[in-house]
Amino acid sequence: MIYDLDRHVAVEDYQQLFAHMPTGWAKHLAEREEFVASIQLASNHIRVTEQFDSVEATAPVDQRLTHSLLVPFQGLSVAGWTDPKAAEHFVASFNRLSQHEWAGDAASPALLVSPFDPEWSAREVRHWAATETPKAVAIPLIDRLLGTAYWDPIYAACVEADIPVYLHFSGLEGHYRGAPPLSGAIHHSAASRRALLPHVAETNLASLAFEATFERFPSLRVVVAGFGFSWLPVSLWRFDSEWRTFRRDVPWVKNPPSEYLLESVWLTSWPIQEQVGLDEHSTALSSRMRERLIFGSHSPHLGDDVDTIVAALGQEAADELFVRGREVLGLEAPTASRGVDMGAL
Amino acid sequence: MAITWHRVGLLEELEEGTILTRTIGETTIGLTRSKGDVYAFGNYCPHQGAPMCLGEIRDTMLPSEFQEYVPGHDGQVLRCPWHAYDFFLRSGTAVGGVIRGRVATYSTTVDDGVVYCALTRPDSD
């Protein structure tokens, strides 16, 4: 069994979305070049080369995958939009298209929400949870830390529906002033932005822990996808160390931050090359940390395919990784065939 | 086993919230007075060995709801001078469970204005 919790999916043309939104808004968005441009820009997911244009929708799917969580990453581009209402219509149209056309036995598209109106987003989650069963709720990242109460309506809806929150970079991070910042200041090149993307995950995990999100929502589950994982031990050590000294400043954090995060957060495995070989993997991450790692191929954007994972970790550790995401998505284990062995009668 | 009491000073020397350093044999202890009671503790932080006699007697923040601060345990908390970990004066345990280890605490008694300390855990433990 292989569960891939980071497979990218895209529309080939933005006009596919127009059929899923009010006519007036479709016309408006078609007339406004900046929105169309952002969709095209988002299609080049990592903004480095042109090589990724238009490959997503037609990328072949590894038939060995039992189930994939599909990331409609173009929808994450609303994080940079100027019109919050347009962003709502955009992600709502993406949800209608993806939940109706891409969902199936072997794939579940993440439900998109708007980062500009958590109350609207909570209604969107409840709407889909009542009729379909989305397996994750993807929040486009903006420059508001995820531990702040601003996001609580979305978390409340996710907990109510028992759906994990899903965090994946849009590629806008650090890209312009006002985007979620990387490191200490605005970086100048795609190289440094991409190299420092883990900062976005680290800073939001710190926020989730120190703003006591998991005290307010003990059953909230969070998947952090595409940000790597080798930084986790150092971050958790620092979070706990500073909490010991400054517990008085955050008295609502009643346990070591690592306890909350190791209970409620999962990280996807891309890029597995951060740790070369099983020995390094086993040494760098405690067994408890390894249990928080789930397979996310990050395909087709130069991701890790199944064979790459097996080559890096060996079959046994890879098999453990592959199956771990099933529970996160709330999926039942496939039942074995109940055929009767006539020879045994 | 009989408890051996050691004379460590006069009650009038102990001001509320201040720490006096004394030695009993080879053991250095801190003495303090809070809300009328006298406390004695070891001079060693279980975190990294800081000299607790250079610490501070104060309050702490109680576990609370998000964005609420509730001060409590006024005068009952000993703060480490190096990393500011808080320990309960009475038990020596870390406030908030931030560390498993505890500061040693010792029995005290006052007789006719004289403070005595025994290198045994207080009865309240």
Tab-separated table of C-alpha atoms in Angstrom:
chain	number	residue	atom	x	y	z
A	1	MET	CA	0.000	0.000	0.000
A	2	ILE	CA	1.329	3.407	-0.962
A	3	TYR	CA	-0.267	6.671	0.061
A	4	ASP	CA	1.118	9.796	-1.577
A	5	LEU	CA	0.153	12.951	0.285
A	6	ASP	CA	1.736	15.441	-2.063
A	7	ARG	CA	0.812	14.925	-5.692
A	8	HIS	CA	0.212	18.076	-7.679
A	9	VAL	CA	-2.693	18.545	-10.002
A	10	ALA	CA	-3.598	21.480	-12.195
A	11	VAL	CA	-5.975	22.875	-14.725
A	12	GLU	CA	-4.474	23.223	-18.166
A	13	ASP	CA	-6.436	26.370	-18.865
A	14	TYR	CA	-8.020	28.802	-16.457
A	15	GLN	CA	-11.200	28.781	-18.511
A	16	GLN	CA	-11.906	25.339	-17.087
A	17	LEU	CA	-12.699	27.111	-13.827
A	18	PHE	CA	-15.120	29.599	-15.291
A	19	ALA	CA	-17.797	26.973	-15.721
A	20	HIS	CA	-17.723	26.510	-11.948
A	21	MET	CA	-18.246	30.119	-10.868
A	22	PRO	CA	-20.963	32.751	-11.299
A	23	THR	CA	-21.031	34.009	-14.879
A	24	GLY	CA	-20.379	37.592	-13.882
A	25	TRP	CA	-17.290	36.675	-11.909
A	26	ALA	CA	-16.026	34.503	-14.748
A	27	LYS	CA	-16.351	37.429	-17.096
A	28	HIS	CA	-14.693	39.774	-14.629
A	29	LEU	CA	-11.744	37.462	-14.023
A	30	ALA	CA	-11.344	36.854	-17.735
A	31	GLU	CA	-11.135	40.594	-18.278
A	32	ARG	CA	-8.609	41.174	-15.517
A	33	GLU	CA	-5.220	40.105	-16.718
A	34	GLU	CA	-3.577	40.035	-13.326
A	35	PHE	CA	-5.721	37.122	-12.203
A	36	VAL	CA	-5.169	35.143	-15.363
A	37	ALA	CA	-1.493	35.919	-15.155
A	38	SER	CA	-1.328	34.654	-11.602
A	39	ILE	CA	-2.805	31.344	-12.681
A	40	GLN	CA	-0.244	31.039	-15.427
A	41	LEU	CA	2.509	32.074	-13.058
A	42	ALA	CA	1.384	29.538	-10.481
A	43	SER	CA	1.635	26.814	-13.087
A	44	ASN	CA	5.376	27.244	-12.932
A	45	HIS	CA	5.328	26.027	-9.393
A	46	ILE	CA	8.794	26.869	-8.231
A	47	ARG	CA	9.334	29.889	-10.477
A	48	VAL	CA	12.794	28.881	-11.550
A	49	THR	CA	12.558	27.587	-15.081
A	50	GLU	CA	9.932	27.147	-17.734
A	51	GLN	CA	10.256	23.382	-17.652
A	52	PHE	CA	7.151	22.806	-15.546
A	53	ASP	CA	4.648	24.587	-17.717
A	54	SER	CA	1.595	22.502	-18.492
A	55	VAL	CA	2.950	19.164	-17.402
A	56	GLU	CA	0.783	18.686	-14.346
A	57	ALA	CA	-2.582	17.802	-15.740
A	58	THR	CA	-1.226	15.121	-18.004
A	59	ALA	CA	1.522	13.730	-15.816
A	60	PRO	CA	1.304	9.935	-15.662
A	61	VAL	CA	0.260	8.485	-12.326
A	62	ASP	CA	2.257	5.669	-10.776
A	63	GLN	CA	-0.144	2.744	-10.793
A	64	ARG	CA	1.390	1.421	-7.589
A	65	LEU	CA	-0.164	4.284	-5.612
A	66	THR	CA	-3.079	3.180	-3.472
A	67	HIS	CA	-4.339	6.696	-2.890
A	68	SER	CA	-3.089	10.197	-3.556
A	69	LEU	CA	-3.871	13.494	-1.972
A	70	LEU	CA	-4.028	15.903	-4.878
A	71	VAL	CA	-2.760	19.429	-4.336
A	72	PRO	CA	-4.450	21.952	-6.651
A	73	PHE	CA	-1.428	24.166	-6.237
A	74	GLN	CA	-2.554	26.824	-8.706
A	75	GLY	CA	-5.310	27.665	-6.264
A	76	LEU	CA	-2.744	28.495	-3.612
A	77	SER	CA	-1.769	31.514	-5.712
A	78	VAL	CA	-4.722	33.462	-4.284
A	79	ALA	CA	-2.405	34.224	-1.372
A	80	GLY	CA	-1.052	37.032	-3.533
A	81	TRP	CA	-4.335	38.384	-4.813
A	82	THR	CA	-5.565	41.870	-4.038
A	83	ASP	CA	-9.295	41.124	-4.108
A	84	PRO	CA	-10.432	38.789	-1.303
A	85	LYS	CA	-13.847	38.234	-2.915
A	86	ALA	CA	-12.213	37.215	-6.181
A	87	ALA	CA	-10.050	34.799	-4.208
A	88	GLU	CA	-13.156	33.232	-2.684
A	89	HIS	CA	-14.780	32.709	-6.062
A	90	PHE	CA	-11.556	31.323	-7.434
A	91	VAL	CA	-10.980	28.728	-4.726
A	92	ALA	CA	-14.684	27.869	-4.650
A	93	SER	CA	-14.599	27.184	-8.385
A	94	PHE	CA	-11.465	25.129	-7.940
A	95	ASN	CA	-13.234	23.120	-5.250
A	96	ARG	CA	-16.268	22.480	-7.423
A	97	LEU	CA	-14.071	21.346	-10.287
A	98	SER	CA	-11.669	19.276	-8.227
A	99	GLN	CA	-14.158	17.594	-5.907
A	100	HIS	CA	-16.426	16.627	-8.789
A	101	GLU	CA	-13.909	15.828	-11.500
A	102	TRP	CA	-10.716	14.722	-9.796
A	103	ALA	CA	-11.953	12.892	-6.709
A	104	GLY	CA	-12.105	9.139	-6.961
A	105	ASP	CA	-11.263	5.897	-5.247
A	106	ALA	CA	-7.556	6.493	-5.733
A	107	ALA	CA	-7.370	10.253	-5.364
A	108	SER	CA	-8.697	13.014	-3.143
A	109	PRO	CA	-8.171	16.663	-4.016
A	110	ALA	CA	-7.388	18.907	-1.061
A	111	LEU	CA	-10.145	21.415	-0.448
A	112	LEU	CA	-8.959	24.987	-0.915
A	113	VAL	CA	-9.928	27.822	1.400
A	114	SER	CA	-9.387	31.545	1.256
A	115	PRO	CA	-6.724	32.995	3.562
A	116	PHE	CA	-8.549	36.340	3.618
A	117	ASP	CA	-11.813	35.312	5.256
A	118	PRO	CA	-11.588	32.433	7.745
A	119	GLU	CA	-15.343	32.580	8.455
A	120	TRP	CA	-16.155	32.108	4.777
A	121	SER	CA	-13.541	29.377	4.606
A	122	ALA	CA	-15.083	27.580	7.576
A	123	ARG	CA	-18.432	27.628	5.779
A	124	GLU	CA	-16.751	26.212	2.668
A	125	VAL	CA	-15.257	23.374	4.731
A	126	ARG	CA	-18.598	22.596	6.359
A	127	HIS	CA	-20.403	22.743	3.036
A	128	TRP	CA	-18.137	20.157	1.441
A	129	ALA	CA	-17.862	18.049	4.566
A	130	ALA	CA	-21.646	17.751	4.606
A	131	THR	CA	-21.925	16.460	1.077
A	132	GLU	CA	-18.586	14.994	0.065
A	133	THR	CA	-15.644	13.900	2.131
A	134	PRO	CA	-12.631	16.038	1.371
A	135	LYS	CA	-9.528	14.486	2.885
A	136	ALA	CA	-7.595	17.683	3.626
A	137	VAL	CA	-8.060	21.438	3.731
A	138	ALA	CA	-5.277	23.427	2.080
A	139	ILE	CA	-4.661	26.909	3.442
A	140	PRO	CA	-2.808	29.310	1.126
A	141	LEU	CA	-0.091	30.865	3.243
A	142	ILE	CA	-0.065	34.599	3.827
A	143	ASP	CA	1.908	36.751	6.257
A	144	ARG	CA	-0.234	35.795	9.223
A	145	LEU	CA	1.167	33.154	11.510
A	146	LEU	CA	-0.909	30.027	11.614
A	147	GLY	CA	-1.040	29.911	15.397
A	148	THR	CA	-2.945	33.166	15.701
A	149	ALA	CA	-6.628	33.061	16.537
A	150	TYR	CA	-7.324	34.541	13.103
A	151	TRP	CA	-7.366	31.005	11.686
A	152	ASP	CA	-9.437	29.450	14.453
A	153	PRO	CA	-12.717	29.342	12.476
A	154	ILE	CA	-11.031	27.166	9.846
A	155	TYR	CA	-9.487	24.926	12.486
A	156	ALA	CA	-12.832	24.579	14.243
A	157	ALA	CA	-14.476	23.493	11.004
A	158	CYS	CA	-11.668	21.026	10.266
A	159	VAL	CA	-11.897	19.500	13.723
A	160	GLU	CA	-15.676	19.274	13.437
A	161	ALA	CA	-15.351	17.460	10.097
A	162	ASP	CA	-12.284	15.471	11.212
A	163	ILE	CA	-10.255	16.721	8.253
A	164	PRO	CA	-6.567	17.639	8.534
A	165	VAL	CA	-5.244	21.065	7.664
A	166	TYR	CA	-2.770	20.902	4.803
A	167	LEU	CA	0.075	23.361	4.353
A	168	HIS	CA	2.015	23.551	1.131
A	169	PHE	CA	3.975	26.447	-0.272
A	170	SER	CA	2.519	28.280	-3.229
A	171	GLY	CA	5.833	29.596	-4.502
A	172	LEU	CA	4.853	33.130	-3.562
A	173	GLU	CA	6.643	32.876	-0.211
A	174	GLY	CA	9.419	35.424	0.000
A	175	HIS	CA	8.655	36.470	-3.575
A	176	TYR	CA	7.401	39.973	-2.942
A	177	ARG	CA	6.963	42.357	-0.055
A	178	GLY	CA	3.954	41.273	1.942
A	179	ALA	CA	4.360	37.594	1.130
A	180	PRO	CA	5.233	35.245	3.989
A	181	PRO	CA	8.853	36.231	4.594
A	182	LEU	CA	11.851	33.945	4.567
A	183	SER	CA	14.780	34.317	6.905
A	184	GLY	CA	15.514	37.790	8.218
A	185	ALA	CA	14.605	39.884	5.230
A	186	ILE	CA	13.588	39.843	1.596
A	187	HIS	CA	15.849	37.571	-0.417
A	188	HIS	CA	16.945	38.536	-3.877
A	189	SER	CA	17.094	35.317	-5.822
A	190	ALA	CA	15.004	32.282	-6.561
A	191	ALA	CA	17.914	30.189	-5.332
A	192	SER	CA	17.911	31.626	-1.821
A	193	ARG	CA	14.111	31.678	-1.633
A	194	ARG	CA	13.872	28.045	-2.565
A	195	ALA	CA	16.720	27.020	-0.290
A	196	LEU	CA	15.060	28.736	2.656
A	197	LEU	CA	11.487	27.534	2.169
A	198	PRO	CA	11.724	25.358	5.298
A	199	HIS	CA	11.673	28.635	7.239
A	200	VAL	CA	8.003	28.990	6.400
A	201	ALA	CA	7.240	25.633	7.940
A	202	GLU	CA	9.447	26.184	10.968
A	203	THR	CA	8.008	29.581	11.712
A	204	ASN	CA	4.439	28.348	11.442
A	205	LEU	CA	5.117	25.288	13.581
A	206	ALA	CA	6.601	27.598	16.193
A	207	SER	CA	3.478	29.703	15.994
A	208	LEU	CA	1.134	26.723	16.251
A	209	ALA	CA	3.003	25.561	19.328
A	210	PHE	CA	3.573	28.846	21.118
A	211	GLU	CA	0.107	30.261	20.425
A	212	ALA	CA	-1.310	27.024	21.860
A	213	THR	CA	-3.358	26.093	18.831
A	214	PHE	CA	-3.384	22.479	19.935
A	215	GLU	CA	-4.622	23.460	23.377
A	216	ARG	CA	-7.588	25.133	21.697
A	217	PHE	CA	-8.012	22.319	19.165
A	218	PRO	CA	-6.552	19.148	20.678
A	219	SER	CA	-7.748	16.945	17.837
A	220	LEU	CA	-6.595	19.229	15.030
A	221	ARG	CA	-4.292	17.454	12.567
A	222	VAL	CA	-1.809	19.357	10.426
A	223	VAL	CA	0.123	18.105	7.425
A	224	VAL	CA	3.191	20.127	6.444
A	225	ALA	CA	4.008	19.254	2.854
A	226	GLY	CA	6.898	20.103	0.609
A	227	PHE	CA	9.080	21.845	3.165
A	228	GLY	CA	11.489	19.014	3.914
A	229	PHE	CA	11.927	17.485	7.341
A	230	SER	CA	15.596	17.250	8.306
A	231	TRP	CA	15.320	20.532	10.218
A	232	LEU	CA	12.694	19.100	12.549
A	233	PRO	CA	14.969	17.802	15.360
A	234	VAL	CA	16.813	21.099	15.687
A	235	SER	CA	13.596	23.111	15.622
A	236	LEU	CA	11.881	20.962	18.224
A	237	TRP	CA	14.925	21.106	20.468
A	238	ARG	CA	15.002	24.887	20.237
A	239	PHE	CA	11.247	25.206	20.796
A	240	ASP	CA	11.437	23.094	23.953
A	241	SER	CA	14.575	24.765	25.209
A	242	GLU	CA	13.136	28.263	24.909
A	243	TRP	CA	9.809	27.147	26.349
A	244	ARG	CA	11.612	25.967	29.488
A	245	THR	CA	13.123	29.394	29.953
A	246	PHE	CA	10.172	31.492	28.842
A	247	ARG	CA	7.227	29.364	29.947
A	248	ARG	CA	5.979	32.339	31.957
A	249	ASP	CA	5.588	34.342	28.748
A	250	VAL	CA	3.394	31.673	27.191
A	251	PRO	CA	1.620	30.099	30.163
A	252	TRP	CA	-1.047	28.757	27.818
A	253	VAL	CA	1.577	26.339	26.481
A	254	LYS	CA	1.170	23.712	29.155
A	255	ASN	CA	3.435	21.045	27.712
A	256	PRO	CA	6.732	21.125	25.832
A	257	PRO	CA	6.043	22.384	22.290
A	258	SER	CA	7.472	19.221	20.793
A	259	GLU	CA	4.779	17.199	22.573
A	260	TYR	CA	2.013	19.040	20.751
A	261	LEU	CA	3.760	18.916	17.408
A	262	LEU	CA	4.732	15.254	17.616
A	263	GLU	CA	1.126	14.425	18.441
A	264	SER	CA	-0.640	16.542	15.844
A	265	VAL	CA	1.680	17.321	12.931
A	266	TRP	CA	2.948	15.215	10.033
A	267	LEU	CA	5.597	16.168	7.491
A	268	THR	CA	5.921	14.845	3.993
A	269	SER	CA	9.118	13.176	2.890
A	270	TRP	CA	10.147	15.286	-0.086
A	271	PRO	CA	13.013	15.849	-0.607
A	272	ILE	CA	14.219	12.555	0.790
A	273	GLN	CA	17.703	13.504	-0.375
A	274	GLU	CA	17.982	15.713	2.713
A	275	GLN	CA	19.095	12.531	4.427
A	276	VAL	CA	21.281	10.171	2.511
A	277	GLY	CA	20.635	6.586	3.381
A	278	LEU	CA	18.773	4.758	6.098
A	279	ASP	CA	21.624	5.080	8.593
A	280	GLU	CA	21.521	8.844	8.504
A	281	HIS	CA	17.731	8.828	8.522
A	282	SER	CA	17.605	6.623	11.605
A	283	THR	CA	20.266	8.605	13.419
A	284	ALA	CA	19.019	12.092	12.650
A	285	LEU	CA	15.378	11.475	13.498
A	286	SER	CA	14.163	9.798	16.653
A	287	SER	CA	11.696	6.980	16.149
A	288	ARG	CA	8.949	9.326	17.263
A	289	MET	CA	9.939	11.853	14.631
A	290	ARG	CA	10.164	9.201	11.930
A	291	GLU	CA	6.604	8.238	12.775
A	292	ARG	CA	5.511	11.764	11.833
A	293	LEU	CA	6.998	11.432	8.365
A	294	ILE	CA	4.628	10.469	5.557
A	295	PHE	CA	5.235	9.877	1.891
A	296	GLY	CA	4.714	12.925	-0.290
A	297	SER	CA	6.193	12.592	-3.744
A	298	HIS	CA	5.889	16.267	-4.703
A	299	SER	CA	5.344	14.963	-8.201
A	300	PRO	CA	5.536	15.881	-10.938
A	301	HIS	CA	7.709	18.827	-9.930
A	302	LEU	CA	10.992	16.951	-9.755
A	303	GLY	CA	9.628	14.987	-6.826
A	304	ASP	CA	10.592	11.690	-5.264
A	305	ASP	CA	8.998	8.723	-6.933
A	306	VAL	CA	8.429	5.418	-5.182
A	307	ASP	CA	11.674	3.932	-6.448
A	308	THR	CA	13.677	6.914	-5.201
A	309	ILE	CA	12.300	6.411	-1.708
A	310	VAL	CA	13.064	2.700	-1.741
A	311	ALA	CA	16.592	3.380	-2.998
A	312	ALA	CA	17.146	5.932	-0.218
A	313	LEU	CA	15.646	4.087	2.734
A	314	GLY	CA	15.481	0.447	1.755
A	315	GLN	CA	12.287	-1.510	1.212
A	316	GLU	CA	11.321	-2.015	4.854
A	317	ALA	CA	11.599	1.605	5.970
A	318	ALA	CA	10.071	2.759	2.697
A	319	ASP	CA	7.069	0.493	3.194
A	320	GLU	CA	6.508	1.978	6.651
A	321	LEU	CA	6.695	5.460	5.178
A	322	PHE	CA	4.356	4.663	2.298
A	323	VAL	CA	1.519	3.426	4.467
A	324	ARG	CA	1.700	6.022	7.219
A	325	GLY	CA	-0.358	8.635	5.399
A	326	ARG	CA	-3.456	6.452	5.269
A	327	GLU	CA	-4.486	7.216	8.806
A	328	VAL	CA	-3.789	10.916	8.378
A	329	LEU	CA	-6.290	10.991	5.544
A	330	GLY	CA	-8.782	8.981	7.551
A	331	LEU	CA	-8.889	6.195	4.996
A	332	GLU	CA	-9.778	2.624	5.782
A	333	ALA	CA	-7.239	-0.050	4.946
A	334	PRO	CA	-8.127	-1.809	1.727
A	335	THR	CA	-9.784	-5.123	2.478
A	336	ALA	CA	-8.051	-8.217	1.156
A	337	SER	CA	-9.794	-10.316	-1.453
A	338	ARG	CA	-12.071	-12.845	0.166
A	339	GLY	CA	-11.803	-15.452	-2.524
A	340	VAL	CA	-12.159	-19.033	-1.350
A	341	ASP	CA	-9.127	-21.258	-1.701
A	342	MET	CA	-10.779	-24.362	-3.154
A	343	GLY	CA	-7.652	-26.375	-2.580
A	344	ALA	CA	-8.051	-25.962	1.168
A	345	LEU	CA	-11.513	-27.493	1.235
B	1	MET	CA	17.080	8.016	62.465
B	2	ALA	CA	17.505	11.162	64.474
B	3	ILE	CA	17.550	14.403	62.536
B	4	THR	CA	20.611	16.578	62.997
B	5	TRP	CA	19.699	20.237	63.165
B	6	HIS	CA	22.305	22.835	62.312
B	7	ARG	CA	22.123	26.413	63.460
B	8	VAL	CA	22.236	28.571	60.296
B	9	GLY	CA	21.303	32.061	61.485
B	10	LEU	CA	18.813	34.318	63.131
B	11	LEU	CA	15.307	34.824	61.892
B	12	GLU	CA	15.739	38.581	62.022
B	13	GLU	CA	18.553	38.285	59.447
B	14	LEU	CA	16.150	36.781	56.925
B	15	GLU	CA	14.212	39.405	55.049
B	16	GLU	CA	11.185	38.347	53.028
B	17	GLY	CA	12.213	37.472	49.480
B	18	THR	CA	15.963	37.622	49.994
B	19	ILE	CA	18.402	34.728	49.946
B	20	LEU	CA	21.145	34.093	52.497
B	21	THR	CA	23.899	31.633	51.688
B	22	ARG	CA	25.125	29.296	54.405
B	23	THR	CA	27.199	26.137	54.553
B	24	ILE	CA	26.587	22.989	56.533
B	25	GLY	CA	29.719	20.913	56.381
B	26	GLU	CA	30.501	20.809	52.652
B	27	THR	CA	26.961	21.577	51.594
B	28	THR	CA	26.040	25.094	50.505
B	29	ILE	CA	22.429	26.021	51.077
B	30	GLY	CA	20.206	28.986	50.397
B	31	LEU	CA	17.867	30.306	53.058
B	32	THR	CA	14.864	32.463	52.447
B	33	ARG	CA	11.704	33.570	54.160
B	34	SER	CA	8.345	33.905	52.499
B	35	LYS	CA	4.993	34.748	54.068
B	36	GLY	CA	6.379	33.870	57.477
B	37	ASP	CA	7.815	30.478	56.552
B	38	VAL	CA	11.516	29.706	56.265
B	39	TYR	CA	12.832	27.648	53.375
B	40	ALA	CA	16.201	26.066	52.658
B	41	PHE	CA	17.377	24.774	49.305
B	42	GLY	CA	20.450	23.406	47.600
B	43	ASN	CA	22.846	25.570	45.632
B	44	TYR	CA	22.602	23.535	42.442
B	45	CYS	CA	20.177	23.817	39.546
B	46	PRO	CA	19.233	20.420	38.099
B	47	HIS	CA	19.388	21.901	34.613
B	48	GLN	CA	23.021	22.937	34.285
B	49	GLY	CA	24.273	23.370	37.810
B	50	ALA	CA	23.726	27.077	38.286
B	51	PRO	CA	24.232	28.443	41.834
B	52	MET	CA	20.654	28.749	43.045
B	53	CYS	CA	21.713	30.947	45.964
B	54	LEU	CA	22.181	33.685	43.361
B	55	GLY	CA	18.622	33.164	42.171
B	56	GLU	CA	15.532	35.188	42.848
B	57	ILE	CA	12.451	34.650	45.002
B	58	ARG	CA	9.344	35.684	43.116
B	59	ASP	CA	6.013	34.648	41.617
B	60	THR	CA	5.302	32.890	38.335
B	61	MET	CA	2.571	32.630	35.721
B	62	LEU	CA	-0.051	29.975	36.251
B	63	PRO	CA	-1.142	27.794	33.314
B	64	SER	CA	-3.844	29.810	31.607
B	65	GLU	CA	-6.066	30.224	28.606
B	66	PHE	CA	-4.642	31.659	25.382
B	67	GLN	CA	-3.545	35.305	25.776
B	68	GLU	CA	-4.398	35.454	29.475
B	69	TYR	CA	-1.791	36.010	32.162
B	70	VAL	CA	-2.570	34.817	35.671
B	71	PRO	CA	0.219	35.507	38.171
B	72	GLY	CA	0.413	33.189	41.137
B	73	HIS	CA	2.577	31.547	43.813
B	74	ASP	CA	3.908	34.931	44.889
B	75	GLY	CA	7.063	34.446	46.972
B	76	GLN	CA	6.880	30.686	46.542
B	77	VAL	CA	9.085	30.381	43.487
B	78	LEU	CA	12.863	30.263	43.168
B	79	ARG	CA	14.168	31.391	39.784
B	80	CYS	CA	17.469	30.078	38.465
B	81	PRO	CA	20.014	32.861	37.826
B	82	TRP	CA	21.287	31.342	34.574
B	83	HIS	CA	18.316	30.180	32.484
B	84	ALA	CA	15.411	31.519	34.525
B	85	TYR	CA	13.803	28.158	35.179
B	86	ASP	CA	11.300	28.440	38.025
B	87	PHE	CA	11.174	25.969	40.921
B	88	PHE	CA	8.728	25.715	43.778
B	89	LEU	CA	10.458	26.637	47.023
B	90	ARG	CA	8.561	24.044	49.002
B	91	SER	CA	9.091	20.992	46.811
B	92	GLY	CA	11.996	21.991	44.560
B	93	THR	CA	10.083	20.765	41.533
B	94	ALA	CA	10.080	22.774	38.315
B	95	VAL	CA	7.092	25.011	37.695
B	96	GLY	CA	5.155	23.815	34.671
B	97	GLY	CA	7.148	20.595	34.603
B	98	VAL	CA	9.770	22.202	32.364
B	99	ILE	CA	12.430	19.839	33.703
B	100	ARG	CA	12.227	16.553	35.571
B	101	GLY	CA	15.003	17.240	38.027
B	102	ARG	CA	14.387	19.226	41.198
B	103	VAL	CA	16.289	21.595	43.369
B	104	ALA	CA	17.160	19.985	46.683
B	105	THR	CA	15.042	21.290	49.530
B	106	TYR	CA	15.825	20.939	53.210
B	107	SER	CA	13.959	20.946	56.486
B	108	THR	CA	13.993	24.072	58.598
B	109	THR	CA	12.744	25.027	61.994
B	110	VAL	CA	12.842	28.161	64.087
B	111	ASP	CA	13.318	28.123	67.830
B	112	ASP	CA	13.428	31.284	69.874
B	113	GLY	CA	14.446	33.391	66.866
B	114	VAL	CA	17.173	30.997	65.763
B	115	VAL	CA	16.919	29.250	62.377
B	116	TYR	CA	17.956	25.610	62.168
B	117	CYS	CA	18.324	23.492	59.049
B	118	ALA	CA	18.615	19.726	58.608
B	119	LEU	CA	19.911	18.167	55.389
B	120	THR	CA	16.764	16.120	55.000
B	121	ARG	CA	13.717	16.674	52.840
B	122	PRO	CA	10.994	18.755	54.446
B	123	ASP	CA	8.062	16.819	55.861
B	124	SER	CA	5.723	18.401	53.355
B	125	ASP	CA	7.391	16.385	50.587
